[in-house]
Each structure stands twice: as structure tokens, then as C-alpha cells.
Amino acid sequence: LPDPGAIQFWMGPDAHVLHYAIGPHAEQINFFAVLEGPDPWTGETGPTETDPGTLARAFDGWSPGVVQMLTAVPQSPRWPLYTLPPMTRWSRGRVVLLGDAVHTMLPHHGQGANQSIEDAAVLADLLAAPGALDGGHTAVFDRYQRLRRARTRSIQRSSLVTSGLLHLPDGPAADARNAGLTGLDPWLTWIHGVDARADTRPVPD
């Protein structure tokens, strides 16, 4: 691999791989390989055993370092990736949802856990505000949904669109995607550069 210690993304027709070092001394490599299909999915809702050599066949002809990494371990079970439409109502009575329970995301932006944390921080701020519960939970839960709905829907939609962009065949569309990757960091500031608590963080005395 060009740099085994770095986070690296490899993209190609109908597949992509993300890998990064883990462990106290970065002595191990964790990878996440995604394949298109089968269509339709006929397995269970969780991991399903798959034929030996599935990864090797899917990535045949890719960079030798990638092939060596993928074939250095036994064939793993295969997981389906699911997404669901965003929910229109996030609470009922004293029960309120956050994270993937209310805005399920594909993993292509790595935002499933992050958006759960943002949801929790905003909700905690709203609940902790002086007098917040004087009128009951409904008003707090409604404001929480209003503050979080547009952002989570935008990220959820972007993660779905990104799925197709990662698996483009060679051609003009892939060339345009690759050119855009040179500006990836500033492009992603709309996800990573936002203060989710800007409207709810308590003001110091």
C-alpha cells in the first residue's frame, strides 16, 4: 500500500474500499469493502455467509496492494447496507428518537454516529435550559426536531448520492468526480465545520 498508516479510499466500477491503521502502534489494518449487488438481496437482514473468493473476484485487477490486503484474511460474511426514508415525526409523548433510529444513513460520510452525537447534544441543551419543561416535553421535542431535521436530511441524502459516485465506471463522470476530490476538504466543511449547538449552547453567566 502507498501509505499503510493513512486513511485511504480506493474507488472503481461497482466497488470501493476504505482502509486505515488501528492498534496502539498502528500495527493492524482495518478495511471496509463495499460491492454493488446482488439485486435483489436474498440474505438475512444481518451478516450472511458468502462464497469464498468473493472479494478476490470483485477486486481482481485492482492495485496489487489492495488485492494483497483483501486476500490476506479469510472471506468475511457479507452485510447488506440499508437506508430508510427520514421520519416525519421524531417523538410521541415522552419518547423521542435520535440518530439512526430517526434518520438512517449509509456509511459513506461516516456520519451515523456523529449525527447521533449532535442530536444528543442539542436535545440535552434544550432539556437543560432553565424552565424548558415548564410546559411539558412537547415543545422541547418539537424544537429539537426543527433544529435538527434539515441538517440530518441533507447529510442522509448526500450519503445516498455518494454511494453511486463511489462506484462510477471509467469515463467523463468518473473524471469529474476525481477532479472534485482535489477540493474534498473544503467541500466537506458543510458537514464537519458546523457547530451543531450554535443555537442551543448555554450562554455563560
GROMACS .gro file of C-alpha atoms in nm:
model
  205
    1LEU     CA    1   0.000   0.000   0.000
    2PRO     CA    2   0.127   0.352  -0.072
    3ASP     CA    3   0.092   0.452   0.293
    4PRO     CA    4  -0.039   0.176   0.522
    5GLY     CA    5  -0.074   0.416   0.814
    6ALA     CA    6  -0.301   0.662   0.637
    7ILE     CA    7  -0.675   0.659   0.579
    8GLN     CA    8  -0.710   0.568   0.212
    9PHE     CA    9  -1.007   0.536  -0.021
   10TRP     CA   10  -0.999   0.329  -0.341
   11MET     CA   11  -1.283   0.364  -0.593
   12GLY     CA   12  -1.371   0.169  -0.905
   13PRO     CA   13  -1.661   0.032  -1.107
   14ASP     CA   14  -1.922  -0.120  -0.873
   15ALA     CA   15  -1.692  -0.129  -0.567
   16HIS     CA   16  -1.482   0.072  -0.324
   17VAL     CA   17  -1.250   0.010  -0.028
   18LEU     CA   18  -1.168   0.223   0.274
   19HIS     CA   19  -0.877   0.122   0.498
   20TYR     CA   20  -0.689   0.268   0.793
   21ALA     CA   21  -0.444   0.162   1.062
   22ILE     CA   22  -0.562   0.056   1.408
   23GLY     CA   23  -0.400  -0.066   1.731
   24PRO     CA   24  -0.170   0.106   1.983
   25HIS     CA   25   0.113   0.116   1.731
   26ALA     CA   26  -0.091   0.115   1.408
   27GLU     CA   27   0.022  -0.243   1.357
   28GLN     CA   28  -0.305  -0.362   1.203
   29ILE     CA   29  -0.510  -0.251   0.904
   30ASN     CA   30  -0.888  -0.236   0.917
   31PHE     CA   31  -1.067  -0.230   0.583
   32PHE     CA   32  -1.423  -0.183   0.470
   33ALA     CA   33  -1.502  -0.316   0.121
   34VAL     CA   34  -1.833  -0.238  -0.050
   35LEU     CA   35  -1.968  -0.420  -0.355
   36GLU     CA   36  -2.275  -0.349  -0.565
   37GLY     CA   37  -2.544  -0.619  -0.565
   38PRO     CA   38  -2.673  -0.876  -0.560
   39ASP     CA   39  -3.004  -0.733  -0.672
   40PRO     CA   40  -3.227  -0.826  -0.502
   41TRP     CA   41  -3.066  -0.910  -0.171
   42THR     CA   42  -3.179  -1.259  -0.073
   43GLY     CA   43  -2.994  -1.296   0.256
   44GLU     CA   44  -3.089  -1.211   0.609
   45THR     CA   45  -3.111  -0.858   0.747
   46GLY     CA   46  -2.773  -0.907   0.916
   47PRO     CA   47  -2.444  -1.067   0.807
   48THR     CA   48  -2.471  -1.354   0.560
   49GLU     CA   49  -2.206  -1.609   0.473
   50THR     CA   50  -2.084  -1.567   0.117
   51ASP     CA   51  -1.879  -1.772  -0.125
   52PRO     CA   52  -1.502  -1.792  -0.063
   53GLY     CA   53  -1.316  -1.566  -0.300
   54THR     CA   54  -1.599  -1.313  -0.342
   55LEU     CA   55  -1.371  -1.020  -0.256
   56ALA     CA   56  -1.082  -1.156  -0.461
   57ARG     CA   57  -1.301  -1.184  -0.770
   58ALA     CA   58  -1.461  -0.842  -0.722
   59PHE     CA   59  -1.125  -0.665  -0.692
   60ASP     CA   60  -0.930  -0.864  -0.948
   61GLY     CA   61  -0.710  -0.624  -1.144
   62TRP     CA   62  -0.709  -0.352  -0.877
   63SER     CA   63  -0.386  -0.219  -0.724
   64PRO     CA   64  -0.167  -0.511  -0.606
   65GLY     CA   65  -0.153  -0.366  -0.254
   66VAL     CA   66  -0.532  -0.363  -0.231
   67VAL     CA   67  -0.561  -0.718  -0.363
   68GLN     CA   68  -0.296  -0.840  -0.118
   69MET     CA   69  -0.475  -0.674   0.173
   70LEU     CA   70  -0.816  -0.814   0.083
   71THR     CA   71  -0.689  -1.168   0.030
   72ALA     CA   72  -0.467  -1.177   0.341
   73VAL     CA   73  -0.765  -1.271   0.561
   74PRO     CA   74  -1.043  -1.529   0.526
   75GLN     CA   75  -1.352  -1.427   0.335
   76SER     CA   76  -1.578  -1.241   0.579
   77PRO     CA   77  -1.958  -1.255   0.595
   78ARG     CA   78  -2.138  -1.001   0.381
   79TRP     CA   79  -2.351  -0.725   0.529
   80PRO     CA   80  -2.634  -0.550   0.344
   81LEU     CA   81  -2.641  -0.171   0.364
   82TYR     CA   82  -2.987  -0.034   0.428
   83THR     CA   83  -3.137   0.310   0.430
   84LEU     CA   84  -3.490   0.430   0.506
   85PRO     CA   85  -3.683   0.748   0.429
   86PRO     CA   86  -3.646   1.011   0.703
   87MET     CA   87  -3.924   1.005   0.960
   88THR     CA   88  -4.170   1.293   0.967
   89ARG     CA   89  -4.230   1.270   1.342
   90TRP     CA   90  -3.942   1.225   1.588
   91SER     CA   91  -4.136   1.196   1.914
   92ARG     CA   92  -4.452   1.067   2.071
   93GLY     CA   93  -4.546   1.152   2.426
   94ARG     CA   94  -4.234   1.128   2.644
   95VAL     CA   95  -4.044   0.917   2.388
   96VAL     CA   96  -3.807   1.091   2.145
   97LEU     CA   97  -3.575   0.940   1.884
   98LEU     CA   98  -3.228   1.035   1.769
   99GLY     CA   99  -2.956   0.904   1.537
  100ASP     CA  100  -3.017   0.616   1.300
  101ALA     CA  101  -3.348   0.544   1.470
  102VAL     CA  102  -3.488   0.854   1.301
  103HIS     CA  103  -3.255   0.933   1.005
  104THR     CA  104  -3.084   0.615   0.887
  105MET     CA  105  -2.768   0.687   0.687
  106LEU     CA  106  -2.544   0.491   0.459
  107PRO     CA  107  -2.186   0.492   0.593
  108HIS     CA  108  -2.026   0.682   0.305
  109HIS     CA  109  -1.976   1.005   0.503
  110GLY     CA  110  -1.906   0.830   0.832
  111GLN     CA  111  -2.185   1.032   0.991
  112GLY     CA  112  -2.418   0.778   1.152
  113ALA     CA  113  -2.257   0.805   1.496
  114ASN     CA  114  -2.162   1.171   1.451
  115GLN     CA  115  -2.518   1.280   1.383
  116SER     CA  116  -2.639   1.077   1.680
  117ILE     CA  117  -2.393   1.270   1.899
  118GLU     CA  118  -2.507   1.603   1.753
  119ASP     CA  119  -2.872   1.507   1.810
  120ALA     CA  120  -2.797   1.412   2.170
  121ALA     CA  121  -2.603   1.733   2.241
  122VAL     CA  122  -2.877   1.956   2.101
  123LEU     CA  123  -3.152   1.765   2.283
  124ALA     CA  124  -2.956   1.775   2.610
  125ASP     CA  125  -2.909   2.152   2.579
  126LEU     CA  126  -3.280   2.204   2.517
  127LEU     CA  127  -3.384   1.986   2.809
  128ALA     CA  128  -3.134   2.150   3.044
  129ALA     CA  129  -3.238   2.508   2.964
  130PRO     CA  130  -3.399   2.689   3.260
  131GLY     CA  131  -3.775   2.636   3.255
  132ALA     CA  132  -3.757   2.412   2.950
  133LEU     CA  133  -4.003   2.159   3.086
  134ASP     CA  134  -4.244   2.402   3.247
  135GLY     CA  135  -4.484   2.345   2.959
  136GLY     CA  136  -4.410   1.975   2.923
  137HIS     CA  137  -4.195   1.779   2.682
  138THR     CA  138  -4.383   1.851   2.359
  139ALA     CA  139  -4.246   2.198   2.294
  140VAL     CA  140  -3.887   2.087   2.363
  141PHE     CA  141  -3.916   1.783   2.138
  142ASP     CA  142  -4.074   1.989   1.859
  143ARG     CA  143  -3.792   2.245   1.872
  144TYR     CA  144  -3.531   1.968   1.874
  145GLN     CA  145  -3.684   1.825   1.558
  146ARG     CA  146  -3.699   2.166   1.388
  147LEU     CA  147  -3.334   2.239   1.470
  148ARG     CA  148  -3.204   1.901   1.352
  149ARG     CA  149  -3.429   1.799   1.063
  150ALA     CA  150  -3.281   1.996   0.772
  151ARG     CA  151  -2.918   1.912   0.857
  152THR     CA  152  -2.973   1.541   0.910
  153ARG     CA  153  -3.183   1.512   0.594
  154SER     CA  154  -2.912   1.686   0.388
  155ILE     CA  155  -2.642   1.451   0.516
  156GLN     CA  156  -2.865   1.147   0.474
  157ARG     CA  157  -2.941   1.248   0.113
  158SER     CA  158  -2.574   1.316   0.040
  159SER     CA  159  -2.467   0.976   0.176
  160LEU     CA  160  -2.716   0.812  -0.061
  161VAL     CA  161  -2.595   1.010  -0.364
  162THR     CA  162  -2.232   0.940  -0.273
  163SER     CA  163  -2.299   0.567  -0.299
  164GLY     CA  164  -2.332   0.598  -0.677
  165LEU     CA  165  -2.041   0.838  -0.714
  166LEU     CA  166  -1.802   0.594  -0.548
  167HIS     CA  167  -1.878   0.318  -0.800
  168LEU     CA  168  -1.865   0.502  -1.132
  169PRO     CA  169  -1.709   0.325  -1.430
  170ASP     CA  170  -1.419   0.490  -1.610
  171GLY     CA  171  -1.537   0.783  -1.819
  172PRO     CA  172  -1.628   1.153  -1.803
  173ALA     CA  173  -1.839   1.121  -1.487
  174ALA     CA  174  -1.557   0.948  -1.301
  175ASP     CA  175  -1.308   1.206  -1.431
  176ALA     CA  176  -1.528   1.488  -1.298
  177ARG     CA  177  -1.558   1.313  -0.962
  178ASN     CA  178  -1.182   1.265  -0.941
  179ALA     CA  179  -1.119   1.631  -1.024
  180GLY     CA  180  -1.355   1.730  -0.745
  181LEU     CA  181  -1.163   1.520  -0.494
  182THR     CA  182  -0.878   1.773  -0.502
  183GLY     CA  183  -1.110   2.010  -0.315
  184LEU     CA  184  -1.254   1.747  -0.082
  185ASP     CA  185  -1.158   1.911   0.248
  186PRO     CA  186  -1.327   2.247   0.187
  187TRP     CA  187  -1.621   2.075   0.021
  188LEU     CA  188  -1.689   1.872   0.336
  189THR     CA  189  -1.684   2.172   0.568
  190TRP     CA  190  -2.064   2.183   0.542
  191ILE     CA  191  -2.057   1.852   0.734
  192HIS     CA  192  -1.751   1.883   0.958
  193GLY     CA  193  -1.728   2.259   1.005
  194VAL     CA  194  -2.070   2.319   1.160
  195ASP     CA  195  -2.133   2.394   1.527
  196ALA     CA  196  -2.445   2.186   1.586
  197ARG     CA  197  -2.501   2.354   1.924
  198ALA     CA  198  -2.479   2.711   1.795
  199ASP     CA  199  -2.849   2.771   1.873
  200THR     CA  200  -2.868   2.573   2.196
  201ARG     CA  201  -2.536   2.603   2.381
  202PRO     CA  202  -2.591   2.763   2.723
  203VAL     CA  203  -2.461   3.119   2.750
  204PRO     CA  204  -2.200   3.158   3.029
  205ASP     CA  205  -2.303   3.380   3.320
   0.00000   0.00000   0.00000
